[in-house]
Amino acid sequence: MNFVNRNGRQIQYCKAAKKLNLLHLPDDLTVMIIGKLTAFEILTSAQFVCRRWRRICKDPLMWRTINMCDIRIRNAVEYKLVEKMCRHAIDRSCGQLEDISIKYFGTDDLLKYIIDSGCHKLRRLRLIQCLNQISDKGLCKMAEKLPLLEELDITLCLNVSSIALEAIGRGCPLLKSLKFNYNRNNNGEEFVIAKNMSNLRHLQLVPTNFNNSGSRAILDGCPHLESLDLHESDIVEVEGILKTRSDAQLVKTQVNSTSHEVDTLEPLDENLVKSVRSSNDSQV
């Protein structure tokens, strides 16, 4: 229907569009919508919308990626609850898990649970701010079962050292991206990485205590390196070494500063970690 306003302009009014009912969408569109949600949102709300949504939420293909880094943990009860939810999500993947991100609540037991659940197709693993709960021992055992792993991020896991890096290099030959930030620093990581991770394309290492030999070891041992993210204090030295290399490696390798990115990590209350650890000990 058309109307004319005071200025003589013709105005066209259209009927209001029908409201979209998400429950009546085809399965492929519903899968796309649910796939935009976090694991926490699916487990706590989406799967309870209706039977059809619950069926879709239980499909193992919905759980190839599990991101548990966007959950705020405020006390030991929530800590345990989130870990339990993560295990449930791993179960739902039925061994199809390819990408998992864990923040705060990662433990050696959880790493073992991932492997024992048959998730040997894992291509990406992120362990963020797990402090003292993940150790070299746990990562060494896990590395033996992850031959397809391509991306690894270990940040603020204080009981992880170059011992785990060596095992990861041997057990994960396809590894292309490594972030190893603010963990136990024994000043030897660069040599272990150079010796055992020759296929790396991307490396982030903060903080570092690079000297000439360490810098050269990384550049010699990782000939395919495309980006090298370091603390600001190490950039000048590495760039100087790159200038003496062939033009091919100079063009291919970008040296960046990541101090601003890593320093934005939220702090985790130490009392929370202690309370969780004591509750674990009491159950043994």
Tab-separated table of C-alpha atoms in Angstrom, residues 4-208:
chain	number	residue	atom	x	y	z
A	4	VAL	CA	1.779	10.380	-0.127
A	5	ASN	CA	3.268	12.653	2.560
A	6	ARG	CA	3.028	16.442	2.779
A	7	ASN	CA	5.969	16.948	0.452
A	8	GLY	CA	4.359	14.843	-2.207
A	9	ARG	CA	6.751	11.974	-1.724
A	10	GLN	CA	5.365	8.534	-2.096
A	11	ILE	CA	5.858	6.224	0.876
A	12	GLN	CA	5.458	2.490	0.611
A	13	TYR	CA	4.462	0.411	3.627
A	14	CYS	CA	5.201	-3.281	3.659
A	15	LYS	CA	3.697	-5.960	5.788
A	16	ALA	CA	5.813	-6.952	8.762
A	17	ALA	CA	7.925	-10.006	8.082
A	18	LYS	CA	7.024	-13.150	9.917
A	19	LYS	CA	9.098	-13.876	12.987
A	20	LEU	CA	11.729	-16.520	12.429
A	21	ASN	CA	11.204	-19.633	14.529
A	22	LEU	CA	14.577	-21.244	15.169
A	23	LEU	CA	12.921	-24.523	16.085
A	24	HIS	CA	11.624	-24.969	12.522
A	25	LEU	CA	14.924	-24.474	10.699
A	26	PRO	CA	16.501	-27.314	8.695
A	27	ASP	CA	19.067	-29.417	10.531
A	28	ASP	CA	22.037	-27.992	8.620
A	29	LEU	CA	21.162	-24.415	9.614
A	30	THR	CA	20.495	-25.455	13.199
A	31	VAL	CA	23.889	-27.152	13.347
A	32	MET	CA	25.480	-23.950	12.044
A	33	ILE	CA	23.747	-21.844	14.720
A	34	ILE	CA	24.572	-24.184	17.598
A	35	GLY	CA	28.131	-24.416	16.319
A	36	LYS	CA	28.541	-20.695	17.057
A	37	LEU	CA	27.911	-21.319	20.757
A	38	THR	CA	30.564	-22.159	23.323
A	39	ALA	CA	30.809	-25.587	24.917
A	40	PHE	CA	29.517	-24.064	28.159
A	41	GLU	CA	26.463	-22.555	26.408
A	42	ILE	CA	25.633	-25.839	24.699
A	43	LEU	CA	25.922	-27.914	27.868
A	44	THR	CA	24.013	-25.495	30.099
A	45	SER	CA	21.278	-24.196	27.796
A	46	ALA	CA	21.143	-25.074	24.080
A	47	GLN	CA	20.700	-28.811	24.575
A	48	PHE	CA	17.614	-28.184	26.715
A	49	VAL	CA	15.708	-26.147	24.103
A	50	CYS	CA	13.912	-29.160	22.614
A	51	ARG	CA	14.441	-32.821	21.770
A	52	ARG	CA	15.659	-31.998	18.277
A	53	TRP	CA	18.282	-29.581	19.558
A	54	ARG	CA	19.360	-32.096	22.171
A	55	ARG	CA	19.816	-34.728	19.461
A	56	ILE	CA	21.989	-32.337	17.461
A	57	CYS	CA	23.965	-31.329	20.556
A	58	LYS	CA	24.817	-34.980	21.211
A	59	ASP	CA	26.257	-35.503	17.726
A	60	PRO	CA	30.017	-36.274	18.079
A	61	LEU	CA	30.770	-33.969	15.136
A	62	MET	CA	29.548	-31.030	17.243
A	63	TRP	CA	32.406	-31.695	19.648
A	64	ARG	CA	35.413	-31.725	17.343
A	65	THR	CA	36.281	-28.341	18.892
A	66	ILE	CA	35.980	-27.717	22.637
A	67	ASN	CA	36.827	-24.249	23.963
A	68	MET	CA	36.762	-23.989	27.757
A	69	CYS	CA	38.767	-20.742	27.963
A	70	ASP	CA	35.823	-18.360	28.122
A	71	ILE	CA	34.503	-19.431	31.541
A	72	ARG	CA	35.111	-17.331	34.636
A	73	ILE	CA	36.007	-19.587	37.600
A	74	ARG	CA	35.493	-17.934	40.996
A	75	ASN	CA	35.781	-20.751	43.537
A	76	ALA	CA	36.759	-24.390	44.004
A	77	VAL	CA	33.194	-25.610	43.428
A	78	GLU	CA	33.050	-23.968	39.999
A	79	TYR	CA	36.555	-25.282	39.280
A	80	LYS	CA	35.398	-28.863	39.803
A	81	LEU	CA	32.151	-28.293	37.914
A	82	VAL	CA	33.905	-26.905	34.836
A	83	GLU	CA	36.373	-29.806	34.803
A	84	LYS	CA	33.443	-32.244	34.983
A	85	MET	CA	31.735	-30.446	32.095
A	86	CYS	CA	34.925	-30.649	30.057
A	87	ARG	CA	35.133	-34.411	30.588
A	88	HIS	CA	31.496	-34.721	29.515
A	89	ALA	CA	32.229	-32.757	26.335
A	90	ILE	CA	35.209	-35.031	25.627
A	91	ASP	CA	32.938	-38.061	26.042
A	92	ARG	CA	30.488	-36.626	23.526
A	93	SER	CA	33.224	-36.283	20.918
A	94	CYS	CA	33.544	-40.096	20.799
A	95	GLY	CA	37.191	-39.794	19.795
A	96	GLN	CA	36.522	-37.159	17.084
A	97	LEU	CA	38.095	-34.323	19.113
A	98	GLU	CA	40.521	-32.222	17.037
A	99	ASP	CA	40.854	-28.956	18.962
A	100	ILE	CA	40.644	-28.323	22.719
A	101	SER	CA	41.415	-25.208	24.768
A	102	ILE	CA	41.640	-25.392	28.568
A	103	LYS	CA	42.144	-22.491	30.967
A	104	TYR	CA	42.800	-22.704	34.718
A	105	PHE	CA	41.543	-26.240	35.425
A	106	GLY	CA	43.887	-28.379	33.311
A	107	THR	CA	45.562	-31.265	35.152
A	108	ASP	CA	47.676	-34.302	34.326
A	109	ASP	CA	44.599	-36.428	35.039
A	110	LEU	CA	42.577	-34.472	32.483
A	111	LEU	CA	45.287	-34.926	29.846
A	112	LYS	CA	45.241	-38.660	30.574
A	113	TYR	CA	41.440	-38.649	30.279
A	114	ILE	CA	41.668	-37.110	26.803
A	115	ILE	CA	44.026	-39.860	25.644
A	116	ASP	CA	42.130	-42.669	27.378
A	117	SER	CA	38.969	-41.462	25.610
A	118	GLY	CA	40.575	-42.272	22.265
A	119	CYS	CA	41.094	-38.669	21.143
A	120	HIS	CA	44.211	-39.418	19.098
A	121	LYS	CA	43.139	-37.140	16.219
A	122	LEU	CA	43.905	-34.006	18.212
A	123	ARG	CA	45.479	-31.309	16.034
A	124	ARG	CA	45.354	-28.314	18.382
A	125	LEU	CA	45.891	-28.151	22.150
A	126	ARG	CA	45.874	-25.017	24.307
A	127	LEU	CA	46.744	-25.123	28.023
A	128	ILE	CA	46.444	-21.660	29.583
A	129	GLN	CA	47.225	-20.647	33.184
A	130	CYS	CA	47.076	-24.156	34.594
A	131	LEU	CA	49.888	-23.175	36.984
A	132	ASN	CA	51.146	-26.200	38.949
A	133	GLN	CA	48.450	-28.661	37.867
A	134	ILE	CA	50.134	-29.840	34.643
A	135	SER	CA	53.611	-31.351	34.708
A	136	ASP	CA	56.317	-32.644	32.406
A	137	LYS	CA	55.207	-36.179	33.260
A	138	GLY	CA	51.632	-35.598	32.112
A	139	LEU	CA	52.650	-33.953	28.852
A	140	CYS	CA	55.307	-36.580	28.086
A	141	LYS	CA	52.723	-39.360	28.355
A	142	MET	CA	50.253	-37.428	26.241
A	143	ALA	CA	52.784	-36.630	23.510
A	144	GLU	CA	53.234	-40.335	22.778
A	145	LYS	CA	49.587	-40.569	21.695
A	146	LEU	CA	49.232	-37.410	19.575
A	147	PRO	CA	51.018	-38.007	16.254
A	148	LEU	CA	48.700	-35.567	14.412
A	149	LEU	CA	49.203	-32.563	16.717
A	150	GLU	CA	49.977	-29.403	14.717
A	151	GLU	CA	49.404	-26.518	17.161
A	152	LEU	CA	50.386	-26.344	20.834
A	153	ASP	CA	50.028	-23.471	23.297
A	154	ILE	CA	51.460	-23.879	26.807
A	155	THR	CA	51.190	-20.628	28.751
A	156	LEU	CA	51.692	-20.151	32.491
A	157	CYS	CA	51.983	-23.846	33.310
A	158	LEU	CA	54.724	-23.560	35.907
A	159	ASN	CA	55.681	-27.237	36.155
A	160	VAL	CA	56.409	-27.610	32.441
A	161	SER	CA	59.991	-27.416	31.185
A	162	SER	CA	62.159	-28.368	28.236
A	163	ILE	CA	61.762	-32.021	29.293
A	164	ALA	CA	58.178	-31.939	28.027
A	165	LEU	CA	59.212	-30.017	24.912
A	166	GLU	CA	61.667	-32.751	23.979
A	167	ALA	CA	59.011	-35.456	24.334
A	168	ILE	CA	56.528	-33.377	22.334
A	169	GLY	CA	59.066	-32.887	19.566
A	170	ARG	CA	59.633	-36.639	19.313
A	171	GLY	CA	55.992	-37.678	19.613
A	172	CYS	CA	54.423	-34.945	17.479
A	173	PRO	CA	56.403	-34.763	14.209
A	174	LEU	CA	53.717	-32.671	12.467
A	175	LEU	CA	53.910	-29.819	14.993
A	176	LYS	CA	53.916	-26.502	13.107
A	177	SER	CA	53.021	-23.933	15.762
A	178	LEU	CA	54.338	-23.671	19.330
A	179	LYS	CA	53.599	-21.055	21.982
A	180	PHE	CA	55.624	-21.593	25.155
A	181	ASN	CA	55.164	-18.640	27.483
A	182	TYR	CA	55.891	-17.958	31.151
A	183	ASN	CA	56.538	-21.559	32.111
A	184	ARG	CA	59.531	-22.969	33.987
A	185	ASN	CA	62.535	-21.289	32.399
A	186	ASN	CA	65.725	-23.347	32.475
A	187	ASN	CA	67.432	-21.368	29.693
A	188	GLY	CA	67.598	-24.371	27.384
A	189	GLU	CA	64.276	-24.337	25.572
A	190	GLU	CA	65.664	-22.896	22.349
A	191	PHE	CA	68.164	-25.745	21.927
A	192	VAL	CA	65.538	-28.422	22.627
A	193	ILE	CA	63.138	-26.797	20.162
A	194	ALA	CA	65.839	-26.498	17.517
A	195	LYS	CA	66.827	-30.141	17.877
A	196	ASN	CA	63.365	-31.719	18.032
A	197	MET	CA	60.936	-29.430	16.159
A	198	SER	CA	62.373	-28.900	12.699
A	199	ASN	CA	58.946	-28.504	11.041
A	200	LEU	CA	57.900	-25.434	13.049
A	201	ARG	CA	56.392	-22.550	11.079
A	202	HIS	CA	55.407	-20.373	14.034
A	203	LEU	CA	57.158	-20.019	17.402
A	204	GLN	CA	56.280	-17.807	20.358
A	205	LEU	CA	58.717	-17.919	23.273
A	206	VAL	CA	58.295	-15.492	26.186
A	207	PRO	CA	60.317	-14.720	28.205
A	208	THR	CA	63.602	-15.754	26.655
